[in-house]
Amino acid sequence: MRSTSTVPDVRAALVDLIREAVDLPASDVTYGENQRVPQERVVVGDTSGTEGERDWSLLGATTRAREERYAVTITVTVLTPGYSQQRATERAYELWGQIEQAHIETPQLGVPGVVVTALDQPVDFDILNDNQGYGSQLVSALMVKARITRSN
């Protein structure tokens, strides 16, 4: 049975898009958290905002449409042992720039039903890495609007 939500397809497509866009090994771009914590990574994480937007409305006698609006969290983390905070922050923003460019080139992610997406500006967090170095973490969200139609 086909999913009644675009969330799984959007998250998977976003992981694929980012894996192709950033200069990191594919294993360092993950769908959700994993046990391995490399020095540089991108996590396509939680989804929020799907509740209350899953309202089916009738389009004629046999076709129904539902609009979804939600956000998918994207986190870029860079740890730089032995270096400065500046290097970690600059590298995190470099990776973020690669993600932004890929989004500009493929805004609907190739997912059927996705009408529009918008990438929020990231919030920047500095990290002190247990006296081993410095880090930077950028947290943002991809805002998604999708429309699903199906026949009864």
PDB file of N, CA, C and O in Angstrom, residues 30-64:
ATOM      1  N   THR A  30      23.356  10.839   7.521  1.00  0.00           N
ATOM      2  CA  THR A  30      22.490   9.765   7.986  1.00  0.00           C
ATOM      3  C   THR A  30      21.026  10.172   8.087  1.00  0.00           C
ATOM      4  O   THR A  30      20.705  11.329   8.296  1.00  0.00           O
ATOM      5  N   TYR A  31      20.170   9.179   7.954  1.00  0.00           N
ATOM      6  CA  TYR A  31      18.725   9.294   8.160  1.00  0.00           C
ATOM      7  C   TYR A  31      18.526   9.016   9.646  1.00  0.00           C
ATOM      8  O   TYR A  31      18.485   7.878  10.074  1.00  0.00           O
ATOM      9  N   GLY A  32      18.475  10.070  10.442  1.00  0.00           N
ATOM     10  CA  GLY A  32      18.399   9.922  11.894  1.00  0.00           C
ATOM     11  C   GLY A  32      19.784   9.711  12.494  1.00  0.00           C
ATOM     12  O   GLY A  32      20.787   9.626  11.784  1.00  0.00           O
ATOM     13  N   GLU A  33      19.825   9.660  13.803  1.00  0.00           N
ATOM     14  CA  GLU A  33      21.091   9.484  14.522  1.00  0.00           C
ATOM     15  C   GLU A  33      21.614   8.064  14.332  1.00  0.00           C
ATOM     16  O   GLU A  33      20.853   7.136  14.076  1.00  0.00           O
ATOM     17  N   ASN A  34      22.918   7.906  14.468  1.00  0.00           N
ATOM     18  CA  ASN A  34      23.490   6.565  14.507  1.00  0.00           C
ATOM     19  C   ASN A  34      24.562   6.512  15.599  1.00  0.00           C
ATOM     20  O   ASN A  34      24.907   7.536  16.190  1.00  0.00           O
ATOM     21  N   GLN A  35      25.081   5.327  15.862  1.00  0.00           N
ATOM     22  CA  GLN A  35      26.051   5.142  16.949  1.00  0.00           C
ATOM     23  C   GLN A  35      27.403   5.777  16.638  1.00  0.00           C
ATOM     24  O   GLN A  35      28.103   6.216  17.522  1.00  0.00           O
ATOM     25  N   ARG A  36      27.775   5.798  15.384  1.00  0.00           N
ATOM     26  CA  ARG A  36      29.072   6.322  14.970  1.00  0.00           C
ATOM     27  C   ARG A  36      29.017   7.839  14.939  1.00  0.00           C
ATOM     28  O   ARG A  36      28.091   8.418  14.387  1.00  0.00           O
ATOM     29  N   VAL A  37      30.012   8.503  15.541  1.00  0.00           N
ATOM     30  CA  VAL A  37      30.053   9.966  15.555  1.00  0.00           C
ATOM     31  C   VAL A  37      31.369  10.423  14.923  1.00  0.00           C
ATOM     32  O   VAL A  37      32.379  10.574  15.599  1.00  0.00           O
ATOM     33  N   PRO A  38      31.359  10.640  13.602  1.00  0.00           N
ATOM     34  CA  PRO A  38      32.577  11.118  12.937  1.00  0.00           C
ATOM     35  C   PRO A  38      32.823  12.596  13.257  1.00  0.00           C
ATOM     36  O   PRO A  38      31.969  13.278  13.808  1.00  0.00           O
ATOM     37  N   GLN A  39      34.002  13.088  12.890  1.00  0.00           N
ATOM     38  CA  GLN A  39      34.329  14.492  13.153  1.00  0.00           C
ATOM     39  C   GLN A  39      33.430  15.449  12.374  1.00  0.00           C
ATOM     40  O   GLN A  39      33.192  16.569  12.814  1.00  0.00           O
ATOM     41  N   GLU A  40      32.967  15.026  11.216  1.00  0.00           N
ATOM     42  CA  GLU A  40      32.052  15.844  10.420  1.00  0.00           C
ATOM     43  C   GLU A  40      30.884  14.970  10.006  1.00  0.00           C
ATOM     44  O   GLU A  40      31.079  13.855   9.524  1.00  0.00           O
ATOM     45  N   ARG A  41      29.669  15.486  10.204  1.00  0.00           N
ATOM     46  CA  ARG A  41      28.500  14.701   9.815  1.00  0.00           C
ATOM     47  C   ARG A  41      27.291  15.594   9.592  1.00  0.00           C
ATOM     48  O   ARG A  41      27.232  16.724  10.086  1.00  0.00           O
ATOM     49  N   VAL A  42      26.331  15.046   8.838  1.00  0.00           N
ATOM     50  CA  VAL A  42      25.042  15.703   8.609  1.00  0.00           C
ATOM     51  C   VAL A  42      23.973  14.674   8.966  1.00  0.00           C
ATOM     52  O   VAL A  42      24.020  13.536   8.497  1.00  0.00           O
ATOM     53  N   VAL A  43      23.010  15.095   9.797  1.00  0.00           N
ATOM     54  CA  VAL A  43      21.917  14.211  10.196  1.00  0.00           C
ATOM     55  C   VAL A  43      20.593  14.805   9.722  1.00  0.00           C
ATOM     56  O   VAL A  43      20.285  15.957  10.027  1.00  0.00           O
ATOM     57  N   VAL A  44      19.845  14.019   8.952  1.00  0.00           N
ATOM     58  CA  VAL A  44      18.478  14.374   8.591  1.00  0.00           C
ATOM     59  C   VAL A  44      17.619  13.720   9.656  1.00  0.00           C
ATOM     60  O   VAL A  44      17.516  12.499   9.724  1.00  0.00           O
ATOM     61  N   GLY A  45      17.050  14.552  10.528  1.00  0.00           N
ATOM     62  CA  GLY A  45      16.439  14.030  11.740  1.00  0.00           C
ATOM     63  C   GLY A  45      14.941  14.096  11.797  1.00  0.00           C
ATOM     64  O   GLY A  45      14.247  13.843  10.810  1.00  0.00           O
ATOM     65  N   ASP A  46      14.468  14.468  12.961  1.00  0.00           N
ATOM     66  CA  ASP A  46      13.045  14.444  13.281  1.00  0.00           C
ATOM     67  C   ASP A  46      12.215  15.302  12.339  1.00  0.00           C
ATOM     68  O   ASP A  46      12.685  16.269  11.759  1.00  0.00           O
ATOM     69  N   THR A  47      10.946  14.941  12.261  1.00  0.00           N
ATOM     70  CA  THR A  47       9.962  15.687  11.492  1.00  0.00           C
ATOM     71  C   THR A  47       8.934  16.247  12.469  1.00  0.00           C
ATOM     72  O   THR A  47       8.498  15.547  13.374  1.00  0.00           O
ATOM     73  N   SER A  48       8.588  17.502  12.285  1.00  0.00           N
ATOM     74  CA  SER A  48       7.572  18.103  13.158  1.00  0.00           C
ATOM     75  C   SER A  48       6.548  18.842  12.315  1.00  0.00           C
ATOM     76  O   SER A  48       6.819  19.225  11.183  1.00  0.00           O
ATOM     77  N   GLY A  49       5.376  19.030  12.880  1.00  0.00           N
ATOM     78  CA  GLY A  49       4.351  19.820  12.213  1.00  0.00           C
ATOM     79  C   GLY A  49       3.371  19.034  11.381  1.00  0.00           C
ATOM     80  O   GLY A  49       2.498  19.610  10.752  1.00  0.00           O
ATOM     81  N   THR A  50       3.473  17.697  11.354  1.00  0.00           N
ATOM     82  CA  THR A  50       2.547  16.927  10.526  1.00  0.00           C
ATOM     83  C   THR A  50       1.167  16.814  11.154  1.00  0.00           C
ATOM     84  O   THR A  50       0.187  16.651  10.462  1.00  0.00           O
ATOM     85  N   GLU A  51       1.096  16.905  12.454  1.00  0.00           N
ATOM     86  CA  GLU A  51      -0.206  16.785  13.120  1.00  0.00           C
ATOM     87  C   GLU A  51      -1.068  18.010  12.821  1.00  0.00           C
ATOM     88  O   GLU A  51      -0.586  19.130  12.787  1.00  0.00           O
ATOM     89  N   GLY A  52      -2.342  17.797  12.619  1.00  0.00           N
ATOM     90  CA  GLY A  52      -3.273  18.889  12.377  1.00  0.00           C
ATOM     91  C   GLY A  52      -3.288  19.389  10.947  1.00  0.00           C
ATOM     92  O   GLY A  52      -4.158  20.155  10.575  1.00  0.00           O
ATOM     93  N   GLU A  53      -2.370  18.954  10.142  1.00  0.00           N
ATOM     94  CA  GLU A  53      -2.323  19.370   8.739  1.00  0.00           C
ATOM     95  C   GLU A  53      -2.739  18.229   7.823  1.00  0.00           C
ATOM     96  O   GLU A  53      -2.641  18.326   6.633  1.00  0.00           O
ATOM     97  N   ARG A  54      -3.189  17.139   8.387  1.00  0.00           N
ATOM     98  CA  ARG A  54      -3.518  15.961   7.606  1.00  0.00           C
ATOM     99  C   ARG A  54      -5.012  15.893   7.336  1.00  0.00           C
ATOM    100  O   ARG A  54      -5.660  14.899   7.588  1.00  0.00           O
ATOM    101  N   ASP A  55      -5.550  16.956   6.841  1.00  0.00           N
ATOM    102  CA  ASP A  55      -6.984  17.099   6.640  1.00  0.00           C
ATOM    103  C   ASP A  55      -7.356  16.739   5.205  1.00  0.00           C
ATOM    104  O   ASP A  55      -6.931  17.396   4.264  1.00  0.00           O
ATOM    105  N   TRP A  56      -8.136  15.688   5.039  1.00  0.00           N
ATOM    106  CA  TRP A  56      -8.605  15.300   3.715  1.00  0.00           C
ATOM    107  C   TRP A  56      -9.793  16.179   3.334  1.00  0.00           C
ATOM    108  O   TRP A  56     -10.669  16.426   4.128  1.00  0.00           O
ATOM    109  N   SER A  57      -9.795  16.639   2.112  1.00  0.00           N
ATOM    110  CA  SER A  57     -10.952  17.386   1.611  1.00  0.00           C
ATOM    111  C   SER A  57     -11.397  16.763   0.293  1.00  0.00           C
ATOM    112  O   SER A  57     -10.586  16.222  -0.443  1.00  0.00           O
ATOM    113  N   LEU A  58     -12.676  16.850   0.022  1.00  0.00           N
ATOM    114  CA  LEU A  58     -13.203  16.221  -1.184  1.00  0.00           C
ATOM    115  C   LEU A  58     -12.948  17.077  -2.421  1.00  0.00           C
ATOM    116  O   LEU A  58     -13.100  18.288  -2.391  1.00  0.00           O
ATOM    117  N   LEU A  59     -12.536  16.422  -3.479  1.00  0.00           N
ATOM    118  CA  LEU A  59     -12.383  17.051  -4.793  1.00  0.00           C
ATOM    119  C   LEU A  59     -13.251  16.238  -5.754  1.00  0.00           C
ATOM    120  O   LEU A  59     -12.772  15.333  -6.392  1.00  0.00           O
ATOM    121  N   GLY A  60     -14.504  16.537  -5.804  1.00  0.00           N
ATOM    122  CA  GLY A  60     -15.400  15.726  -6.622  1.00  0.00           C
ATOM    123  C   GLY A  60     -15.842  14.503  -5.837  1.00  0.00           C
ATOM    124  O   GLY A  60     -15.573  14.350  -4.658  1.00  0.00           O
ATOM    125  N   ALA A  61     -16.501  13.604  -6.518  1.00  0.00           N
ATOM    126  CA  ALA A  61     -17.098  12.452  -5.844  1.00  0.00           C
ATOM    127  C   ALA A  61     -16.093  11.363  -5.495  1.00  0.00           C
ATOM    128  O   ALA A  61     -16.276  10.653  -4.522  1.00  0.00           O
ATOM    129  N   THR A  62     -15.049  11.194  -6.296  1.00  0.00           N
ATOM    130  CA  THR A  62     -14.171  10.041  -6.085  1.00  0.00           C
ATOM    131  C   THR A  62     -12.725  10.400  -5.770  1.00  0.00           C
ATOM    132  O   THR A  62     -11.921   9.510  -5.557  1.00  0.00           O
ATOM    133  N   THR A  63     -12.376  11.654  -5.759  1.00  0.00           N
ATOM    134  CA  THR A  63     -10.986  12.037  -5.513  1.00  0.00           C
ATOM    135  C   THR A  63     -10.901  12.871  -4.244  1.00  0.00           C
ATOM    136  O   THR A  63     -11.698  13.776  -4.041  1.00  0.00           O
ATOM    137  N   ARG A  64      -9.928  12.535  -3.416  1.00  0.00           N
ATOM    138  CA  ARG A  64      -9.693  13.301  -2.203  1.00  0.00           C
ATOM    139  C   ARG A  64      -8.252  13.812  -2.221  1.00  0.00           C
ATOM    140  O   ARG A  64      -7.368  13.173  -2.776  1.00  0.00           O
TER     141      ARG A  64
END
